[in-house]
JSON list of C-alpha atoms in Angstrom, two decimals:
[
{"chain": "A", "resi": 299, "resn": "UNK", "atom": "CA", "xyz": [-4.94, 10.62, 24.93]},
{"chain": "A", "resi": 300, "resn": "UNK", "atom": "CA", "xyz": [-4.33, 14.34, 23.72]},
{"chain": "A", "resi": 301, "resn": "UNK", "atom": "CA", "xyz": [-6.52, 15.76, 20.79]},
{"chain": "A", "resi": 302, "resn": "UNK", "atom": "CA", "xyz": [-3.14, 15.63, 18.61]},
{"chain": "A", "resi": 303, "resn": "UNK", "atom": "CA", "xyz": [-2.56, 12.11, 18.97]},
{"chain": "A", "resi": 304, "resn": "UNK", "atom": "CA", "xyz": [-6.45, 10.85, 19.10]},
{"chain": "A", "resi": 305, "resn": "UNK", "atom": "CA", "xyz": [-6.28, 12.98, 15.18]},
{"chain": "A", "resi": 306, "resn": "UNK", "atom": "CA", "xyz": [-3.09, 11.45, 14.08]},
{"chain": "A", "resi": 307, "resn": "UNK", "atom": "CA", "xyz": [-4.88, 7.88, 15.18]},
{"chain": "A", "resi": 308, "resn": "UNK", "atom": "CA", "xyz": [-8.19, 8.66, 13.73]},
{"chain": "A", "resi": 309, "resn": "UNK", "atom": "CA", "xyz": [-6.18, 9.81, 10.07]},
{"chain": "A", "resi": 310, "resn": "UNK", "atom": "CA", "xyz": [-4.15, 6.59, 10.04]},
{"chain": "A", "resi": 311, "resn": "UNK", "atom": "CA", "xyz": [-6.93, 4.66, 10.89]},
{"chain": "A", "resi": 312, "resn": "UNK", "atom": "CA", "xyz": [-8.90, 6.02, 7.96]},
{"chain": "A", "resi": 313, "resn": "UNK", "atom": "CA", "xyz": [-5.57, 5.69, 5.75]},
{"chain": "A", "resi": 314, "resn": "UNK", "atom": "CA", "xyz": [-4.45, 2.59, 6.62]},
{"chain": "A", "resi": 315, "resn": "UNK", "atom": "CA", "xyz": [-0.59, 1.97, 5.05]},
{"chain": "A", "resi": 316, "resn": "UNK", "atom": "CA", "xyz": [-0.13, 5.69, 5.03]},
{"chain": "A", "resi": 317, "resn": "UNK", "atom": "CA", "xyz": [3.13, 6.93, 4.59]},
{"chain": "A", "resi": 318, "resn": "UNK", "atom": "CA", "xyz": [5.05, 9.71, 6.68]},
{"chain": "A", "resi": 319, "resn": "UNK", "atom": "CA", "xyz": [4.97, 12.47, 4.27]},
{"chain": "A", "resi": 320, "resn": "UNK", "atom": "CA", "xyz": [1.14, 11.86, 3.93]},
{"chain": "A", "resi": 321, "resn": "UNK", "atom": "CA", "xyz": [0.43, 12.20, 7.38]},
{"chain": "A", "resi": 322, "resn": "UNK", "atom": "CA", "xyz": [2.81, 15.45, 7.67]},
{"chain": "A", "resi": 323, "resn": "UNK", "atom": "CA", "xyz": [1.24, 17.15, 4.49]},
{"chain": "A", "resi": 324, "resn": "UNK", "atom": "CA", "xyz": [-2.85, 16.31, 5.76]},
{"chain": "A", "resi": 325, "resn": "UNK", "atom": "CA", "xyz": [-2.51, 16.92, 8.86]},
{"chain": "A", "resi": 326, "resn": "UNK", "atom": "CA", "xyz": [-0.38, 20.05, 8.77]},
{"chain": "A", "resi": 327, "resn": "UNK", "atom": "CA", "xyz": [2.22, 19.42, 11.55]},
{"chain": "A", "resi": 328, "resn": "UNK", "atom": "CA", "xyz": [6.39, 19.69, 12.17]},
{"chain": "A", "resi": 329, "resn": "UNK", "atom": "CA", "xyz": [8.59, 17.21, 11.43]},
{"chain": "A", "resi": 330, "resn": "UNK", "atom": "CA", "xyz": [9.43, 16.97, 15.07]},
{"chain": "A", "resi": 331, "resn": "UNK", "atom": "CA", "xyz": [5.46, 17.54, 16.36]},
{"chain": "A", "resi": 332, "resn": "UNK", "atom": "CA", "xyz": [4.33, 14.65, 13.92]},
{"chain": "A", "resi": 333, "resn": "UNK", "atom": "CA", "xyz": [7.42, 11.96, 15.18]},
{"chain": "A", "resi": 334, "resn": "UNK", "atom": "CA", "xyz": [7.16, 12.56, 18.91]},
{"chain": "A", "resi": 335, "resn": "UNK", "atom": "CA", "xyz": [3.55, 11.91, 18.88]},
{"chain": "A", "resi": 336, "resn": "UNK", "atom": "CA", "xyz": [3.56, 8.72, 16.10]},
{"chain": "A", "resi": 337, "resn": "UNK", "atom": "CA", "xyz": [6.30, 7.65, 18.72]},
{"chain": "A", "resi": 338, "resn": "UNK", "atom": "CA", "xyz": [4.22, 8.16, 21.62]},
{"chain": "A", "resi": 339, "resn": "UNK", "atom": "CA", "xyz": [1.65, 5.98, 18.94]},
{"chain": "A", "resi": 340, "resn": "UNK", "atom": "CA", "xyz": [3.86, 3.61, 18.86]},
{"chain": "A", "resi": 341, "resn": "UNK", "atom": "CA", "xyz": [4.82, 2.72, 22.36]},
{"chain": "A", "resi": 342, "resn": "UNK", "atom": "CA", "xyz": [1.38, 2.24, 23.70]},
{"chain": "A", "resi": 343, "resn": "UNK", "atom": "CA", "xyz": [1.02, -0.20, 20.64]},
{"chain": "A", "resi": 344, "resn": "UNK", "atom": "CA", "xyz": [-2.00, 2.51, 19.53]},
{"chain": "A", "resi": 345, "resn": "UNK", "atom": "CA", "xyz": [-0.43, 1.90, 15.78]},
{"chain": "A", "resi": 346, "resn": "UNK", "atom": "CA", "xyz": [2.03, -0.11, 13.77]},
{"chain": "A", "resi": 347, "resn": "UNK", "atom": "CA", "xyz": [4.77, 1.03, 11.97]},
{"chain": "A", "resi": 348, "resn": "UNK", "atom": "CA", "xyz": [6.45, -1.21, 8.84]},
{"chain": "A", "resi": 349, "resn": "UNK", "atom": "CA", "xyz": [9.75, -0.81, 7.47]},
{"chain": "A", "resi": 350, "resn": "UNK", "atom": "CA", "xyz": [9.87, -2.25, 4.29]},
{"chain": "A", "resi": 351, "resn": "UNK", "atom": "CA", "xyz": [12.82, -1.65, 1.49]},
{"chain": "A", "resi": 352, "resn": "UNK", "atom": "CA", "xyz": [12.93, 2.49, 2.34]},
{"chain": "A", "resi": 353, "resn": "UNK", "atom": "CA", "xyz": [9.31, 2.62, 2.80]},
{"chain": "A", "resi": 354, "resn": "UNK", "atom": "CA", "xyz": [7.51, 3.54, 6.27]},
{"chain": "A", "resi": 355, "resn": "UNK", "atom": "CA", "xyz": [3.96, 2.78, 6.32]},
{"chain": "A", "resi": 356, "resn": "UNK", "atom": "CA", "xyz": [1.47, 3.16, 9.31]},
{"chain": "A", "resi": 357, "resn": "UNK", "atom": "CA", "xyz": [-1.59, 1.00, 10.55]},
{"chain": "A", "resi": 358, "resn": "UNK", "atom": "CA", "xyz": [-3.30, 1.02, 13.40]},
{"chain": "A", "resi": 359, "resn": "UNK", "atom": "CA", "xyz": [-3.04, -1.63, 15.36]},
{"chain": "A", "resi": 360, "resn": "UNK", "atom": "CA", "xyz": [-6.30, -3.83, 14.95]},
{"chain": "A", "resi": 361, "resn": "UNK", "atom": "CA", "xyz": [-5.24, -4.03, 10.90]},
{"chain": "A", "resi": 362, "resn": "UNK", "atom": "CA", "xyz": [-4.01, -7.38, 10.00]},
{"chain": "A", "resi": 363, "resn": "UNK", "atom": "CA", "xyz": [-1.03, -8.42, 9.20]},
{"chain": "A", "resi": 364, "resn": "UNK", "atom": "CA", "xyz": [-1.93, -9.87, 6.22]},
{"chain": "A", "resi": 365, "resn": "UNK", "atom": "CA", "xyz": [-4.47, -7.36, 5.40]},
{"chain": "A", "resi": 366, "resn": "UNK", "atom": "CA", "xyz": [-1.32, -4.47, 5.71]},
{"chain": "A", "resi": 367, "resn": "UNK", "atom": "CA", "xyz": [0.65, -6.62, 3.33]},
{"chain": "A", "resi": 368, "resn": "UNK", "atom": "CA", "xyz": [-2.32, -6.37, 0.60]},
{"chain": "A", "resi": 369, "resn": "UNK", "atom": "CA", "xyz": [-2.80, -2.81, 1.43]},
{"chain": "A", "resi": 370, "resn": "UNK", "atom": "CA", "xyz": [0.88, -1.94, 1.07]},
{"chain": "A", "resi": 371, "resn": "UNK", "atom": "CA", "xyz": [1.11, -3.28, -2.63]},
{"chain": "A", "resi": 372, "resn": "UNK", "atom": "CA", "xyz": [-1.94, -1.88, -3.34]},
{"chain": "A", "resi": 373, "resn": "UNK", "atom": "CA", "xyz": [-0.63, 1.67, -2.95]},
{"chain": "A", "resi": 374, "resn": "UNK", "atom": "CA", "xyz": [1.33, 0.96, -5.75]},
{"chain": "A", "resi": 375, "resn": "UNK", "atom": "CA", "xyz": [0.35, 1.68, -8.99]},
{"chain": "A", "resi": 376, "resn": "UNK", "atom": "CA", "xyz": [1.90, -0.44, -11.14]},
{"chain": "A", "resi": 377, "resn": "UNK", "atom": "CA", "xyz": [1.16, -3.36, -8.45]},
{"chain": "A", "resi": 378, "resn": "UNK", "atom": "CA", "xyz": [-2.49, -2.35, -8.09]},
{"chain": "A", "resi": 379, "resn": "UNK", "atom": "CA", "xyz": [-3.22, -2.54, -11.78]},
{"chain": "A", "resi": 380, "resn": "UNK", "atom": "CA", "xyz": [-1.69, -6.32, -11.79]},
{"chain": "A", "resi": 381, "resn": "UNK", "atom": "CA", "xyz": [-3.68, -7.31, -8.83]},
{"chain": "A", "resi": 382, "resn": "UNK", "atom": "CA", "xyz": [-6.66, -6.21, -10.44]},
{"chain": "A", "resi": 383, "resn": "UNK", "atom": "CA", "xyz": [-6.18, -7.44, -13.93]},
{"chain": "A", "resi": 384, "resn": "UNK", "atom": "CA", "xyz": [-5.38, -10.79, -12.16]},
{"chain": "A", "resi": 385, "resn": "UNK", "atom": "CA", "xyz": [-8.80, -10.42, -9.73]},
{"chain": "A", "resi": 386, "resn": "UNK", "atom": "CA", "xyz": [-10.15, -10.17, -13.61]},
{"chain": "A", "resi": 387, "resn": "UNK", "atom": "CA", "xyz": [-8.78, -13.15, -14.85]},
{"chain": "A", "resi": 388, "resn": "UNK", "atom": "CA", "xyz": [-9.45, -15.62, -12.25]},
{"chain": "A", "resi": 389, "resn": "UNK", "atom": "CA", "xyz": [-6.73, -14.52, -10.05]},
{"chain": "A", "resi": 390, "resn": "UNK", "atom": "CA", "xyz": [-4.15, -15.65, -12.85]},
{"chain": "A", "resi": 391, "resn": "UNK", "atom": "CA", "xyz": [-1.77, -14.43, -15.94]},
{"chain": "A", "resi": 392, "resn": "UNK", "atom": "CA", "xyz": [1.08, -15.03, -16.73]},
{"chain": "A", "resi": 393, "resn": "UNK", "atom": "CA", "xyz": [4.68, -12.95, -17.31]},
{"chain": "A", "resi": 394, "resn": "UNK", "atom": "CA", "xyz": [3.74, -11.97, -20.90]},
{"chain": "A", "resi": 395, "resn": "UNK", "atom": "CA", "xyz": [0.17, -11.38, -20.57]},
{"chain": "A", "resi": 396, "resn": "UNK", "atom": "CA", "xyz": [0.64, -9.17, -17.69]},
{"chain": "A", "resi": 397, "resn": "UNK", "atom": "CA", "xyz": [3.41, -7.20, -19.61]},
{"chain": "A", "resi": 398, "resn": "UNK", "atom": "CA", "xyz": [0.68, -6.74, -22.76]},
{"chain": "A", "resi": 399, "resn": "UNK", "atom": "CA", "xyz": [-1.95, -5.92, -21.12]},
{"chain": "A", "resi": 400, "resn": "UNK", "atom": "CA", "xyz": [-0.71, -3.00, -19.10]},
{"chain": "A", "resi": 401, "resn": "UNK", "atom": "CA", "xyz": [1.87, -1.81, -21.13]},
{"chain": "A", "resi": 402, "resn": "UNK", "atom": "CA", "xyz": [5.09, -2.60, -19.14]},
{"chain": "A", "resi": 403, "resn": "UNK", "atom": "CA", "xyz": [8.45, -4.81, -19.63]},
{"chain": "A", "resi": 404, "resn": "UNK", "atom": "CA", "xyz": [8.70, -7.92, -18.65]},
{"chain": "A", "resi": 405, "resn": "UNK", "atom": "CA", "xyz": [11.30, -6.70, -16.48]},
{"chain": "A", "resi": 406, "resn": "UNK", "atom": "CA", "xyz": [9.29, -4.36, -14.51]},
{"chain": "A", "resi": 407, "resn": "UNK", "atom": "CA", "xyz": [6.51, -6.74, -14.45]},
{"chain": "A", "resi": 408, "resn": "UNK", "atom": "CA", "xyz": [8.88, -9.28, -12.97]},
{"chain": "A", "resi": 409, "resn": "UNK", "atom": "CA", "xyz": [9.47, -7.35, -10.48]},
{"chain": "A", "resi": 410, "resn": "UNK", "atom": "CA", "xyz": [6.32, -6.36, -9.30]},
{"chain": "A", "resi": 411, "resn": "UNK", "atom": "CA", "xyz": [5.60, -9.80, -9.54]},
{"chain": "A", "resi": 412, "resn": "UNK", "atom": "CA", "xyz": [8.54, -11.13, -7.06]},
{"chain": "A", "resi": 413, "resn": "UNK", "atom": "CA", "xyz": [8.08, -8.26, -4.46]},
{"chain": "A", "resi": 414, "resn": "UNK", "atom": "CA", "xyz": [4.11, -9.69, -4.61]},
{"chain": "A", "resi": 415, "resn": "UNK", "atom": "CA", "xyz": [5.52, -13.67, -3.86]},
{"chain": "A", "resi": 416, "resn": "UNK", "atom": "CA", "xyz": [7.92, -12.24, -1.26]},
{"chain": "A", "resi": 417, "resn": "UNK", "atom": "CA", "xyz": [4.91, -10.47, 0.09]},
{"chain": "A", "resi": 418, "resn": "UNK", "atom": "CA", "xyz": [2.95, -13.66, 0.30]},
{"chain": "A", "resi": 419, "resn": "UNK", "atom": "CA", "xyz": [0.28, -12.60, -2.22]},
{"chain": "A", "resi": 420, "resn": "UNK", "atom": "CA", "xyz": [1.04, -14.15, -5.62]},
{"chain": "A", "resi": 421, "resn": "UNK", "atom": "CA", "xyz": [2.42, -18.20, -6.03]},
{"chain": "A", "resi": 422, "resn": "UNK", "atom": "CA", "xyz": [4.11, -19.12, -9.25]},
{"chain": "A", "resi": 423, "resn": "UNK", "atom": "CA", "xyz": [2.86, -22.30, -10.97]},
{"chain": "A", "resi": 424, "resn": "UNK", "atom": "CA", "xyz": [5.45, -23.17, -14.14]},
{"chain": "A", "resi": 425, "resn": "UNK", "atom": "CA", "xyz": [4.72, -19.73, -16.23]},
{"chain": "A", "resi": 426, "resn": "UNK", "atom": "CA", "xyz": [1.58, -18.84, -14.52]},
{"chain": "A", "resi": 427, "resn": "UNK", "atom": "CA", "xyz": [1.43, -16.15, -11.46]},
{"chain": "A", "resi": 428, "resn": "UNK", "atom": "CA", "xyz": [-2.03, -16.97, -9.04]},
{"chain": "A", "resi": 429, "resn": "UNK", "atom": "CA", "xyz": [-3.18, -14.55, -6.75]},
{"chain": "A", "resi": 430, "resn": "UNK", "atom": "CA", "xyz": [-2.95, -16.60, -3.13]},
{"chain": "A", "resi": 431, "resn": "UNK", "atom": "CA", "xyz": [-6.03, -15.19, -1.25]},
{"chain": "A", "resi": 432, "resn": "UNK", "atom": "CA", "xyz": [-8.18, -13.52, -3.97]},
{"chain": "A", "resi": 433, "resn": "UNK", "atom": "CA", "xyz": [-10.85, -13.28, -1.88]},
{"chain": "A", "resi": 434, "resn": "UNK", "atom": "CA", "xyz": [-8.76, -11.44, 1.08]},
{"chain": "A", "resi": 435, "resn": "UNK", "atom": "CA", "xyz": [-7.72, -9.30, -1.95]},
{"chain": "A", "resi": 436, "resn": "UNK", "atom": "CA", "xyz": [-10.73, -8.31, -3.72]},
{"chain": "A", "resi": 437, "resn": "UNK", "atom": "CA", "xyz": [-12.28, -7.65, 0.15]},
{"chain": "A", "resi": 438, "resn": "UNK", "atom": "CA", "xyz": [-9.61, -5.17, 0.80]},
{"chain": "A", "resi": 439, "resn": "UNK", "atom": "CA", "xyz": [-9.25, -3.51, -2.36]},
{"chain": "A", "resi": 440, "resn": "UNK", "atom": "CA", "xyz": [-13.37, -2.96, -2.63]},
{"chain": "A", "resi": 441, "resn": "UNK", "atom": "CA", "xyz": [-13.16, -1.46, 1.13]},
{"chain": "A", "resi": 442, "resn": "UNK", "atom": "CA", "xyz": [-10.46, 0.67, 0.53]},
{"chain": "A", "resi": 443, "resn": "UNK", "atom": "CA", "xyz": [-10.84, 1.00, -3.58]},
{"chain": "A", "resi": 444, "resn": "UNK", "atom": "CA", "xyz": [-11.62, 4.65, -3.25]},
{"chain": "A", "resi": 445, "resn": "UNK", "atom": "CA", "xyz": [-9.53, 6.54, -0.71]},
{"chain": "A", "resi": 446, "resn": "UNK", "atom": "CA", "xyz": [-6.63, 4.26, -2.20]},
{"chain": "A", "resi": 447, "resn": "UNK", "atom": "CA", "xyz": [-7.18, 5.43, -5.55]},
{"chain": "A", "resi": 448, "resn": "UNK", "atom": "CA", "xyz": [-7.29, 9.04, -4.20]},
{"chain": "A", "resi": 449, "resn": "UNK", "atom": "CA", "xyz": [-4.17, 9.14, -2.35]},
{"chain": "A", "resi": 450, "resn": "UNK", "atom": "CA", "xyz": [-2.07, 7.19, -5.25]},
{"chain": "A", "resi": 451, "resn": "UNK", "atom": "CA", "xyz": [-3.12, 10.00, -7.22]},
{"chain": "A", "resi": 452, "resn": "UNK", "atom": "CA", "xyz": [-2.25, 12.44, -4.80]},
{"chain": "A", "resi": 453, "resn": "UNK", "atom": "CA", "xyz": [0.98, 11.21, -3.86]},
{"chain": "A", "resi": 454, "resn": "UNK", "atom": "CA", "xyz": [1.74, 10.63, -7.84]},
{"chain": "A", "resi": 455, "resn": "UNK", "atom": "CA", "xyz": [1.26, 14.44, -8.49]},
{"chain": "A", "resi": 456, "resn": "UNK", "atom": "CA", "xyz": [3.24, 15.54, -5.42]},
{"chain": "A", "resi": 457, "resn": "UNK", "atom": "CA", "xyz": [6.26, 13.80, -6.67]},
{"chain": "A", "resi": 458, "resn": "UNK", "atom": "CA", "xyz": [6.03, 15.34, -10.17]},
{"chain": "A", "resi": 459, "resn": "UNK", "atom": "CA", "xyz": [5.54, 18.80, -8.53]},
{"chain": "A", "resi": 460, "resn": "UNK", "atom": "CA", "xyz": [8.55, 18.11, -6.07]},
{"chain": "A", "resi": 461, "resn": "UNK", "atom": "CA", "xyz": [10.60, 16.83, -9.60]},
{"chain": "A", "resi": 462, "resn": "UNK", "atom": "CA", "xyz": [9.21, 20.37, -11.51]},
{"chain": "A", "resi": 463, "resn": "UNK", "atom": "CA", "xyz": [7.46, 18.51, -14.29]}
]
């Protein structure tokens, strides 16, 4: 394997879920360098690549499936804070709770909430959400808690600064 590739590997290994942009902005390559080689990635099955509403997100290939669902909600913010205010709370809350405690509409809550059942991740019981595999959960989000944190931050101020606020 060529020392471009082998870094591209080693990054998305270290970033699991990592999105196009971030790999292009670390690791300081083309457009053109960066997809031949996540291609090349690709093909001999070195990493996986999920397509998911718009969103491109990279793993290598020993991640889990269901450990690169978790992963992929947790690199968003608004889905992160309800997965750990449920973690909190017995892996439970409900619509309105959820919608006090972090400050949101229902609506957007709702939301969050069905991508997380569609995801596998959250089951409804009458008005109460419960986290499916809170253990699974809370052992991904304490071994990636930091560099996740990080590059939500990251990515957060890079779209302000692309948007001129």
């Amino acid at each position: 394997m060529n020392n471009i590739r082998r870094t591209i590997l080693e990054y998305i290994s270290k970033n699991p879920g990592i999105r196009y942009r971030e790999l292009l902005k670390m690791l300081g390559l083309t457009n053109g360098v960066l997809s031949y080689h996540l291609y090349r990635l690709e093909s001999e099955q070195m990493i996986r690549i999920e397509r998911d509403g718009g969103i491109t997100r990279y793993y290598a290939s020993d991640v889990k499936q269901d450990e690169a669902n978790i992963l992929g909600m947790l690199r968003i913010p608004t889905t992160r804070r309800i997965i750990s205010y449920m973690l909190e709370n017995d892996g439970s809350a409900t619509l309105d709770e959820l919608a006090f405690m972090l400050g949101k509409a229902q609506s957007t809550i709702f939301w969050h909430m069905k991508r997380l059942m569609e995801k596998g991740l959250v089951d409804k019981h009458d008005s109460k959400y419960m986290l499916r595999s809170k253990h699974l959960i809370a052992e991904v989000l304490a071994r990636y808690d930091e560099q996740l944190v990080e590059r939500v931050a990251d990515n957060y101020a890079d779209m302000m600064e692309d948007l001129n606020f």
